[in-house]
XYZ file of C-alpha atoms in Angstrom:
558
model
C 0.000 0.000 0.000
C 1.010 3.548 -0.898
C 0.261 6.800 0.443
C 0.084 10.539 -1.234
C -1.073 13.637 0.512
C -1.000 17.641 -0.004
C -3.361 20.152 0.248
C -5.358 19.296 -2.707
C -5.928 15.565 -1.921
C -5.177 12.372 -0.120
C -4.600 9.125 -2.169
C -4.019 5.510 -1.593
C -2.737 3.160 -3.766
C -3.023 -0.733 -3.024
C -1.919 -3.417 -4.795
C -3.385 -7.763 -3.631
C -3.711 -10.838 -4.970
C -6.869 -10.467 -7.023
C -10.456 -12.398 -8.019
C -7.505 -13.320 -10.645
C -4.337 -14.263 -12.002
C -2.115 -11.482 -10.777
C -2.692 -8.875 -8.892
C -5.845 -6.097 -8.121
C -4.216 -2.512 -7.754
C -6.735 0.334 -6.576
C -6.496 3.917 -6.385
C -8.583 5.740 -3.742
C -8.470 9.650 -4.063
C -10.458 12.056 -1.360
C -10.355 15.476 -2.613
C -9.554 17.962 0.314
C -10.252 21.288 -1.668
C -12.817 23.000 -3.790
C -10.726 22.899 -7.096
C -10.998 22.221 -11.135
C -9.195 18.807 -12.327
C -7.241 18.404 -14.948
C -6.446 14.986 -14.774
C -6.031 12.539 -11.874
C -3.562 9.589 -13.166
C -1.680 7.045 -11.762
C 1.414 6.407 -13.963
C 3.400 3.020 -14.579
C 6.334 2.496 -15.893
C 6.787 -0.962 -18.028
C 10.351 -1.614 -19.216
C 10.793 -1.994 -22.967
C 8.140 -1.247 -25.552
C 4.884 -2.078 -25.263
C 1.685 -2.804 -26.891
C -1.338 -1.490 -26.840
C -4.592 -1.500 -27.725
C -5.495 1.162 -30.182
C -9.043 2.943 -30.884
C -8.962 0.586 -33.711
C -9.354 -2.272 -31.487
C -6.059 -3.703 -32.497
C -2.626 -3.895 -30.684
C 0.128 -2.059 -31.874
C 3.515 -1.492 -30.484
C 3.702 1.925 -28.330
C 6.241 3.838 -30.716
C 4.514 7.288 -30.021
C 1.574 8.149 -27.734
C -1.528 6.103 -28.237
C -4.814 6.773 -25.938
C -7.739 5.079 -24.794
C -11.033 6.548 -24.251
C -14.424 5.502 -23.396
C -15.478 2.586 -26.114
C -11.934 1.363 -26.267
C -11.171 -1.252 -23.443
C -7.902 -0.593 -21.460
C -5.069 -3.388 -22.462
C -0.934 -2.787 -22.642
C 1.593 -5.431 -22.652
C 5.188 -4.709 -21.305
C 7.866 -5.741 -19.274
C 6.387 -9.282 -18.643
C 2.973 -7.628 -17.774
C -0.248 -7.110 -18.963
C -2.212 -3.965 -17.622
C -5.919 -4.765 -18.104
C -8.345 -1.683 -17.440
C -11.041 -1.853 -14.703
C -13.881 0.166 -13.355
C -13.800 3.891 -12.360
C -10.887 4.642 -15.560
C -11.649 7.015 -17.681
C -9.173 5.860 -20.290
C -5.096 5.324 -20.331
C -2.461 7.124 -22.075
C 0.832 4.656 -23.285
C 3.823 6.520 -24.307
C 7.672 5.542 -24.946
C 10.199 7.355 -22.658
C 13.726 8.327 -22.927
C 14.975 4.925 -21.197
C 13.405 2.772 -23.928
C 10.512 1.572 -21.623
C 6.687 2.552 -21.552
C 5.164 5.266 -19.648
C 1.415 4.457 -18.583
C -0.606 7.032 -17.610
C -4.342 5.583 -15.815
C -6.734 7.854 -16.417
C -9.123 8.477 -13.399
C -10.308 12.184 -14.623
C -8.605 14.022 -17.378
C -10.013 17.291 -19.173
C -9.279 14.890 -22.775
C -12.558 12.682 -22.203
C -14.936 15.090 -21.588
C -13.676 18.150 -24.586
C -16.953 20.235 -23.580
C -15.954 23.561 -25.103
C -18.002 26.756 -25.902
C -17.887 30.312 -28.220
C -16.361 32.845 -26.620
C -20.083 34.972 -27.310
C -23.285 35.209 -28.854
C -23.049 36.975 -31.557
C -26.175 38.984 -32.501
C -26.404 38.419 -36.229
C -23.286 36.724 -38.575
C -20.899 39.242 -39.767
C -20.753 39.100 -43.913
C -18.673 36.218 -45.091
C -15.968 38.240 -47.102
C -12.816 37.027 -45.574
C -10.872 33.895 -46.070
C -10.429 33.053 -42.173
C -14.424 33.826 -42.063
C -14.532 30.171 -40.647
C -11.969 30.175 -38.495
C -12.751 33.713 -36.699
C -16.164 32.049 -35.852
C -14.614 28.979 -34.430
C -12.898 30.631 -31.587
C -13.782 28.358 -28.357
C -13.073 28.636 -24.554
C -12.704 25.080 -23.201
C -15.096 23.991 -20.066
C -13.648 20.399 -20.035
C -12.313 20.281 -16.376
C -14.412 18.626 -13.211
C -15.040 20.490 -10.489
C -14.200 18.718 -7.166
C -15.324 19.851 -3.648
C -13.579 18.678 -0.493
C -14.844 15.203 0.637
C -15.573 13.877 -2.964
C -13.913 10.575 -3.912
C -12.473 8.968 -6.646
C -11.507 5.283 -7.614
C -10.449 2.816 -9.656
C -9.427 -0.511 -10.041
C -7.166 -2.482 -12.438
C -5.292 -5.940 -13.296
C -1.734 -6.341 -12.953
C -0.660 -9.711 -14.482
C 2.363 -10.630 -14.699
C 2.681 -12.869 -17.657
C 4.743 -16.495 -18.226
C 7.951 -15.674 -19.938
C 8.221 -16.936 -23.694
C 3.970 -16.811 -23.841
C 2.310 -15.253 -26.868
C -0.361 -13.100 -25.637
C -4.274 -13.828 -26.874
C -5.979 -10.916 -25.370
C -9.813 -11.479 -25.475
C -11.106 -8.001 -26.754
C -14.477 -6.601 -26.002
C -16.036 -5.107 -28.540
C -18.722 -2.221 -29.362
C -21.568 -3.324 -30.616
C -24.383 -5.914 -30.559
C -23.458 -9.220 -32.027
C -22.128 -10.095 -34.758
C -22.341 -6.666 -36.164
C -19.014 -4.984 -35.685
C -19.537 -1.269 -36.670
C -22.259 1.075 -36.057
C -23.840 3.542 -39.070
C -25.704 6.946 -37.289
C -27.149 9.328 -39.553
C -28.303 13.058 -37.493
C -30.278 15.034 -40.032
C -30.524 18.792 -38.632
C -33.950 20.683 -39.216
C -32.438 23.529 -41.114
C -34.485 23.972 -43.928
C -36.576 20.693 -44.058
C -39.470 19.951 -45.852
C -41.548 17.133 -45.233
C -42.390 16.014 -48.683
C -38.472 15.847 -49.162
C -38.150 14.223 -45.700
C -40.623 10.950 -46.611
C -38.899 10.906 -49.677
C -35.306 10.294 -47.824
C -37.083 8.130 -45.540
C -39.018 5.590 -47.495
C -37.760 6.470 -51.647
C -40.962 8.644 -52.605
C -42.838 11.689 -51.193
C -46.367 10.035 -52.121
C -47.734 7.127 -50.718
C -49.252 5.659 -53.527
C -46.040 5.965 -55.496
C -44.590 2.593 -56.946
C -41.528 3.427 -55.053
C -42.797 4.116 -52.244
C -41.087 1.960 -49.024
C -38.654 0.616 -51.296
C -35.848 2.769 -50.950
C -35.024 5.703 -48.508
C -33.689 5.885 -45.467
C -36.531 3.794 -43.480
C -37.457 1.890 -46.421
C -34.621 -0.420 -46.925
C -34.464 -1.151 -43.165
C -31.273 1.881 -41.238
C -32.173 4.295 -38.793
C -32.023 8.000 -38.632
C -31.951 10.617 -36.030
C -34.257 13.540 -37.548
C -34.240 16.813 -35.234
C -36.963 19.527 -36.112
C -37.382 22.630 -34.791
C -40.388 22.965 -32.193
C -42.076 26.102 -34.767
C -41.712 26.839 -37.783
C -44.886 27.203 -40.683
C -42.882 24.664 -42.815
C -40.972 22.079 -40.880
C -42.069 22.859 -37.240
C -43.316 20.034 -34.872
C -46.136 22.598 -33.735
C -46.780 24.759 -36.268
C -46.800 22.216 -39.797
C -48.897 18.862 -39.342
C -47.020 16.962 -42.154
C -43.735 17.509 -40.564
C -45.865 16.240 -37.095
C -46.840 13.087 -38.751
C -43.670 12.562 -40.549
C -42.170 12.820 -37.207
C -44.250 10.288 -35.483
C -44.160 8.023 -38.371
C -40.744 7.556 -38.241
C -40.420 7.409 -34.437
C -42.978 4.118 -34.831
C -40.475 2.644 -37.304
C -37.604 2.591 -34.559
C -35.898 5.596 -35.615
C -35.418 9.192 -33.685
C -36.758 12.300 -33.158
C -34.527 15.263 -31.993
C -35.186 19.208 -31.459
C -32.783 21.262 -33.020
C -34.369 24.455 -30.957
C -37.599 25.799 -30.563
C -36.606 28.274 -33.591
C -34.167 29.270 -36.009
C -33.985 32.410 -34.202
C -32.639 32.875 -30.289
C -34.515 31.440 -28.100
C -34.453 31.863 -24.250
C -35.387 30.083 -21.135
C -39.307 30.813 -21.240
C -39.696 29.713 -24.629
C -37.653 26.684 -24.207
C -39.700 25.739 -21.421
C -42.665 25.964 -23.073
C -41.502 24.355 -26.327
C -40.550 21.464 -23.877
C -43.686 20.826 -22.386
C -45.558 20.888 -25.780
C -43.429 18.405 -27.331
C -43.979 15.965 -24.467
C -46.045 13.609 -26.500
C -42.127 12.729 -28.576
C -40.673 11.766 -25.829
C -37.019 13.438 -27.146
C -34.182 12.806 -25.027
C -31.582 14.370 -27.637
C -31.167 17.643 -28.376
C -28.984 19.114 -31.563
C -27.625 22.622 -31.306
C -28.771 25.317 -34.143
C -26.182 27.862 -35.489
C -24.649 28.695 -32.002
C -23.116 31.429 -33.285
C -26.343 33.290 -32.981
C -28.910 30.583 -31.115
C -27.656 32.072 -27.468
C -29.609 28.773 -25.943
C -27.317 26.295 -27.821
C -25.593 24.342 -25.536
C -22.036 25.623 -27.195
C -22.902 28.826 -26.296
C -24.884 29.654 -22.990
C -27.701 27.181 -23.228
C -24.982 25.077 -21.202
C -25.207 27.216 -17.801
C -28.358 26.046 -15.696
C -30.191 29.399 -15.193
C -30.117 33.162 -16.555
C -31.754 34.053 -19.940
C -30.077 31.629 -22.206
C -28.841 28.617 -19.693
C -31.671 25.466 -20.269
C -29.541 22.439 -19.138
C -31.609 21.726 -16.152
C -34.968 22.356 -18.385
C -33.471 19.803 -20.459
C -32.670 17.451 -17.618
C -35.872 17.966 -15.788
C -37.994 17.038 -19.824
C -35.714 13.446 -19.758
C -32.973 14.685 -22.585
C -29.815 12.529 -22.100
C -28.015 13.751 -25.488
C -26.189 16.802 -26.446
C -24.792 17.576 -30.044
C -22.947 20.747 -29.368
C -21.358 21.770 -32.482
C -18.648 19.878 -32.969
C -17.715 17.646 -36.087
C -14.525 15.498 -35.510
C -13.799 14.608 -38.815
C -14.830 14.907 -42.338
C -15.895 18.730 -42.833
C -15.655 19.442 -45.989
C -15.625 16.113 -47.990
C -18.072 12.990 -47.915
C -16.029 10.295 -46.438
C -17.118 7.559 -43.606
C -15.264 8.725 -41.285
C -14.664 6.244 -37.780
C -14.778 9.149 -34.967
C -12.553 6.687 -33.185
C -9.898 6.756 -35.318
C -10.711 10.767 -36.819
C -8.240 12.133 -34.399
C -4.502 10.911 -34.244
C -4.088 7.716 -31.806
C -2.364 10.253 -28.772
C -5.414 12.768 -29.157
C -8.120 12.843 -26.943
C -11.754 12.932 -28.697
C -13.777 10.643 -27.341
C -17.396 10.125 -29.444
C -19.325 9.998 -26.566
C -18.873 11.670 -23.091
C -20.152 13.141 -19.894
C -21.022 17.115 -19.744
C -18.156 18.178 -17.265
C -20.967 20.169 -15.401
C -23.324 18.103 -15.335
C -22.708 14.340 -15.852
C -26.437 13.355 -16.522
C -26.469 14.620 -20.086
C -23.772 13.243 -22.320
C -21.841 14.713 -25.325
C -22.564 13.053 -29.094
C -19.605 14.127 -31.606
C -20.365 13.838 -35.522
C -18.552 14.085 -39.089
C -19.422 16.575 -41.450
C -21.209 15.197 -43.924
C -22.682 17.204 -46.865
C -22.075 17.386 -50.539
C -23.697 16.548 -53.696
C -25.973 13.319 -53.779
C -23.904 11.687 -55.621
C -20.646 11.760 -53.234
C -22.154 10.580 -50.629
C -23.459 7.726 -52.133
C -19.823 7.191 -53.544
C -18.875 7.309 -49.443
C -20.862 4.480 -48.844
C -18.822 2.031 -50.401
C -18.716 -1.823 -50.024
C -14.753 -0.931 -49.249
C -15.533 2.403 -46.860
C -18.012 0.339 -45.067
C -15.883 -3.237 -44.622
C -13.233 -0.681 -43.204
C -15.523 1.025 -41.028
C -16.478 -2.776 -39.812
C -13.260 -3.960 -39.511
C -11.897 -1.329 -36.884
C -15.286 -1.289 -34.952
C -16.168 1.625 -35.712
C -18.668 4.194 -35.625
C -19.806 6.930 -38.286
C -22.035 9.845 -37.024
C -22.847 11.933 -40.029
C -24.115 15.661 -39.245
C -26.637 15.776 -42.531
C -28.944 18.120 -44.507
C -31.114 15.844 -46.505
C -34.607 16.829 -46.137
C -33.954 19.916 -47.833
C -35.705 20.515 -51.348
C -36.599 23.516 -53.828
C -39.241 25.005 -51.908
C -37.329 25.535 -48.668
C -33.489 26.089 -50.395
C -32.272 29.049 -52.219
C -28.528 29.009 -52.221
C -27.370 27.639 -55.512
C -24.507 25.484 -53.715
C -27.142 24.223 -51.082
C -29.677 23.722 -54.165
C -26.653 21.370 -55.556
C -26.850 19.171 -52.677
C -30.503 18.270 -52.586
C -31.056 14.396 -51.738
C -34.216 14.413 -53.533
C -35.419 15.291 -56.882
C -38.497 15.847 -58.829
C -40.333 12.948 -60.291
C -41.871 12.691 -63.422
C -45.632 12.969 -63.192
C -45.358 14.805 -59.466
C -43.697 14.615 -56.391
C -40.062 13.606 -55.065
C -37.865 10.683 -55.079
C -34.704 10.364 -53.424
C -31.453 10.674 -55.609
C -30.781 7.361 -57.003
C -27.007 7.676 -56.258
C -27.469 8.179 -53.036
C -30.025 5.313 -52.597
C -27.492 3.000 -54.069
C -24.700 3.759 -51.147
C -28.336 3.181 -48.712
C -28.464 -0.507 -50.385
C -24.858 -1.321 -50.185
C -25.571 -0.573 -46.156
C -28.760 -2.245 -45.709
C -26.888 -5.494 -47.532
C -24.559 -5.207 -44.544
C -27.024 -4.451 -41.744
C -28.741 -7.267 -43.280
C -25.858 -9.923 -43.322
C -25.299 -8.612 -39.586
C -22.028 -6.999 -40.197
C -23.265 -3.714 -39.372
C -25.571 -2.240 -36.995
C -27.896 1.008 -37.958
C -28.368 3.189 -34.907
C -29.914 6.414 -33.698
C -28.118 8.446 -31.571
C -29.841 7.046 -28.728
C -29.145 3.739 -29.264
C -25.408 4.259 -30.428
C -24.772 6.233 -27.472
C -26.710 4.328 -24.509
C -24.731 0.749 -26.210
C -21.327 2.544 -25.986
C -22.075 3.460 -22.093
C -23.538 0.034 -21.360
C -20.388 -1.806 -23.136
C -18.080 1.079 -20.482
C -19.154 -0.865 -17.649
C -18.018 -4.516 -18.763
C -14.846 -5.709 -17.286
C -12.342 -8.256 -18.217
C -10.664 -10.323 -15.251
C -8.489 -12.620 -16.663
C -8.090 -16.054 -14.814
C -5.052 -18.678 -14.085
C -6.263 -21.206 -15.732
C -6.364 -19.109 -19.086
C -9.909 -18.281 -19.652
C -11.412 -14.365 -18.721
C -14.047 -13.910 -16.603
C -16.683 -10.762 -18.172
C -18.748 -8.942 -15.788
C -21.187 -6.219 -16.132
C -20.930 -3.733 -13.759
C -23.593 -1.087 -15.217
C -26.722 -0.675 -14.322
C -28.775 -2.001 -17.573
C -28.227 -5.122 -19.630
C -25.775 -5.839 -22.243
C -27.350 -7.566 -24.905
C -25.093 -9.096 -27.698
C -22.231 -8.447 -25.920
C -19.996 -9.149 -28.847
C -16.002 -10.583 -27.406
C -13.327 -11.371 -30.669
C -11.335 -14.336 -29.825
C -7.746 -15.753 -30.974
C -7.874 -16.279 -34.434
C -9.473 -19.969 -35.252
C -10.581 -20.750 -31.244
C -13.939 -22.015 -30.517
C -15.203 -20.221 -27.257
C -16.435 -22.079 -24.319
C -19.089 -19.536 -22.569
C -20.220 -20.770 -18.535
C -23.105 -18.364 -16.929
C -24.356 -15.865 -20.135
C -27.427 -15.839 -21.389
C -28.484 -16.772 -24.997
C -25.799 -15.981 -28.126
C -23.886 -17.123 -30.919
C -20.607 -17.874 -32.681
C -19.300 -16.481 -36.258
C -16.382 -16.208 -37.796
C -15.641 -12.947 -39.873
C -12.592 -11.913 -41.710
C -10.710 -14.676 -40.240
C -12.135 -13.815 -36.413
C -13.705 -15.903 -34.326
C -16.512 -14.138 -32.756
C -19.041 -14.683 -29.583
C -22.046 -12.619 -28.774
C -24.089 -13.388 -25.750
C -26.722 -11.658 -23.637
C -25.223 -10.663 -19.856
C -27.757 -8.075 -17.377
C -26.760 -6.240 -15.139
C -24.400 -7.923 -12.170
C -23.875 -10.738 -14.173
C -20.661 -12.462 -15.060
C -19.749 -15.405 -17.150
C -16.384 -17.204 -18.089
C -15.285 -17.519 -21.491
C -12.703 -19.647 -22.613
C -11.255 -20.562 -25.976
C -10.349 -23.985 -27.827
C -7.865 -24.692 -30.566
C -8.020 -27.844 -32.430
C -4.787 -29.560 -30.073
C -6.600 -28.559 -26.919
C -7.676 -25.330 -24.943
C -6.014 -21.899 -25.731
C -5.038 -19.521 -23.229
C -5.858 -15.710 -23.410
C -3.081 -14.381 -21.243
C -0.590 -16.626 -19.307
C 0.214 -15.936 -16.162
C 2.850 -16.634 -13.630
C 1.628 -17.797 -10.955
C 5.038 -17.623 -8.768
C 5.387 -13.932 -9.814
C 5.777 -11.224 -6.899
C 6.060 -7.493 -7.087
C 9.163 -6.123 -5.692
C 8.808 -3.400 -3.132
């Protein structure tokens, strides 16, 4: 046991035989002031280079700093150990240092995974776009990622320490993100700006009239993905109060598993008062994501005051108190500026910290959705949803938010560049269809959700999976096998685990699942709730195959 104390905080630091092979080491902090955190760590130091686990849920040697964040599990292997993350992290941070060895960093807070930034002000109307750096002027943030601690709050955490059999090739088990078998996850976030419902049912199922021949046979809805459609609360053409199409489009698509969002009661500012009110009229949706609207100008977007809980402008405890859980504040990771399917885990370099998903640093009950830009001509982003872009996407987990604009049309669009990128077109004889290009890259996706490959989310669904999967730990055990329990407070269903290459897993105490094999992977997917555990162990054809050997006989020197 280890001690650390200043005037700031008091720390322990213990390190036992655990439930295990190898050791349990856990980190106990009581804060002793009222003071902002930047990060709380407790740092390692494995001799020679490591590996890692990367964002794309493969190891890699350390050779320059490579992070973990929430959605990527916690695994480096060094020095004759293995480091195996367990509750209470936030993430880890593996570097090389000057001696040739590995610096570990264990991440119980750090300002990196929770990047909650805001605009310096409200602007009252957009200055004319005339400069080059017109952009860039706007974009000017002030950063609101640290905690705030108060004297008597805690912290912990908990890891493995294994130290591993000399001359054994290590077989981590990895968890991954999504339900099984599917290995990546396909989000599409369509903002209200200028929507029109006729275009929007055309997106959604292939034709803006019912009694079309095309009607539910492409689109959006119609060949089986999911969409998260925000509308603003009023508005004579779009508005979830003021235009009944755009109402029944709404609910429509809410009954066919997909989402409904508010962008904002209005394109204009909006403050507390009319929030409220737009809140409690929109009950019936039952929205529990909300998607900022130009926050250069919107004062209650939550990147620029609507963040604070009280004065004109500050709704997040409206917000909290209507049952929202998600927060798009303006941010796209990747992507702005071309159509690409981009993987926001892998958008940043592998030492940056930019998680998808994370906790508001003020208040942790609403949580932080990230996106790629993703807007061009019909055509593109069709072309973007390649067979290849989307086997890539599945083969490093991934996930692919795109921020969209595709229930714009004609009537509601007058900008000739915007009137380029129009999803839908007329049809011949009346009404709209959805580009054809674009419903092509839609059917190469379905194929995929369809083969089970890939998953098609809402935000909701994408996000809650990504927290559930954060609270399933890996204890690896002597006699090779891992034992997986679910510490959250909700099921995990499909909890999808990738085995050694060519093993057949042996699963004791999980509920119902499967086994596949995919790109040369051996796969398992089984249902665990919440408290549960089960052991999983793998088999080769000459007998069982161990995950991570340990030494039993190993001690840690003082």
């Amino acid at each position: 046991m280890g001690r650390a104390e200043d005037a700031r905080l008091a720390a322990v630091v213990r390190i036992a035989p655990g439930s295990g092979a190898g050791f349990e080491v856990t980190v106990e902090i009581r804060w002793k002031a009222e003071l902002e955190v930047e990060r709380a760590a407790l740092r390692l130091r494995l001799a020679g280079r490591a590996r890692a686990l990367g964002r794309d849920l493969r190891l890699a040697e350390v050779r320059a700093p490579l992070r973990a964040d929430l959605g990527t599990p916690v695994l480096v292997l060094g020095g004759g150990l293995a480091v195996v993350g367990g509750p209470g992290l936030a993430g880890a941070l593996a570097e090389p240092d000057r001696g040739g060895g590995t610096e570990v960093a264990l991440l119980l807070d750090d300002a990196g995974a929770h990047p909650f930034s805001v605009y310096e002000r409200c602007l009252e109307r957009l200055p004319p776009a005339r400069s080059q750096g017109y952009w860039a002027a706007l974009e000017r943030k002030r950063p609101l990622a640290r905690v705030r601690r108060s004297a008597g709050d805690r912290s912990g955490a908990a890891f493995q320490l294994l130290p591993l059999r000399e001359g054994a090739a290590p077989l981590p088990l990895v968890v991954e993100r999504w339900r099984g078998p599917a290995r990546a996850a396909l989000v599409f976030t369509d903002h209200a700006d200028r929507t029109d419902p006729a275009a929007l049912r055309a997106v959604l199922w292939g034709d803006s009239e019912r009694g079309a021949p095309g009607y539910g046979r492409g689109g959006i809805l119609g060949r089986g993905l999911a969409i998260t459609k925000s509308f603003f609360a009023r508005g004579r053409i779009g508005g979830l109060l003021d235009d009944p199409e755009a109402a029944a489009v709404a609910r429509e698509l809410a009954a066919a598993g997909s989402e409904v969002a508010l962008h904002s009661p209005g394109p204009g500012p909006d403050d507390r008062a009319a929030v409220r009110a737009a809140l409690a009229a929109l009950a019936p949706f039952h929205l529990v994501t909300w998607i900022d609207h130009e926050p250069y100008t919107n004062c209650e977007a939550f990147s620029s005051q609507g963040w604070r809980a009280g004065g004109r402008f500050g709704i997040r405890d409206l917000l909290v108190e209507a049952g929202f859980r998600w927060i798009w504040e303006a941010n796209d990771l990747g992507g702005f500026g071309r159509a690409r399917l981009e993987n926001l885990f892998t958008a940043v370099r592998p030492g940056d910290a930019d998680p998808p998903v994370y906790p508001l640093p003020a208040d942790p009950r609403l949580w932080v959705f990230q996106s790629t830009f993703f807007y061009a001509p019909p055509a593109a982003l069709g072309a973007a949803l390649s067979e290849r872009a989307l086997r890539t996407l599945e083969e490093a987990g991934g996930l692919f938010v795109g921020h969209t604009y595709l229930s714009a049309s004609s009537r509601t669009t007058r900008d000739p560049v915007q009137l380029s990128r129009l999803a839908v077109r007329p049809r011949p004889g009346g009404g709209l269809e959805i580009d054809p290009d674009l419903d092509a890259g839609l059917a190469r996706a379905a194929g995929r959700v369809r083969a089970g490959s890939l998953s098609a989310l809402t935000v909701r669904e994408a996000g809650d999976r990504l927290r559930a999967v954060a609270a399933v730990r890996l204890v690896y055990l002597a006699d090779g096998g891992a034992r997986v329990e679910n510490h959250g407070a909700g099921p995990v269903p499909g909890l999808l685990l990738r085995l050694p290459a060519g093993a057949t897993p042996e699963v004791d105490g999980a509920g119902a699942g499967g086994h596949v094999t995919a790109a040369g992977q051996s796969l398992v997917f089984f249902d665990l709730g919440p408290g549960e555990a089960a052991v999983v162990r793998a088999r080769g054809p000459r007998g069982p195959i161990p995950f991570l050997e340990d030494e039993p006989a190993a001690t840690l020197a003082p």
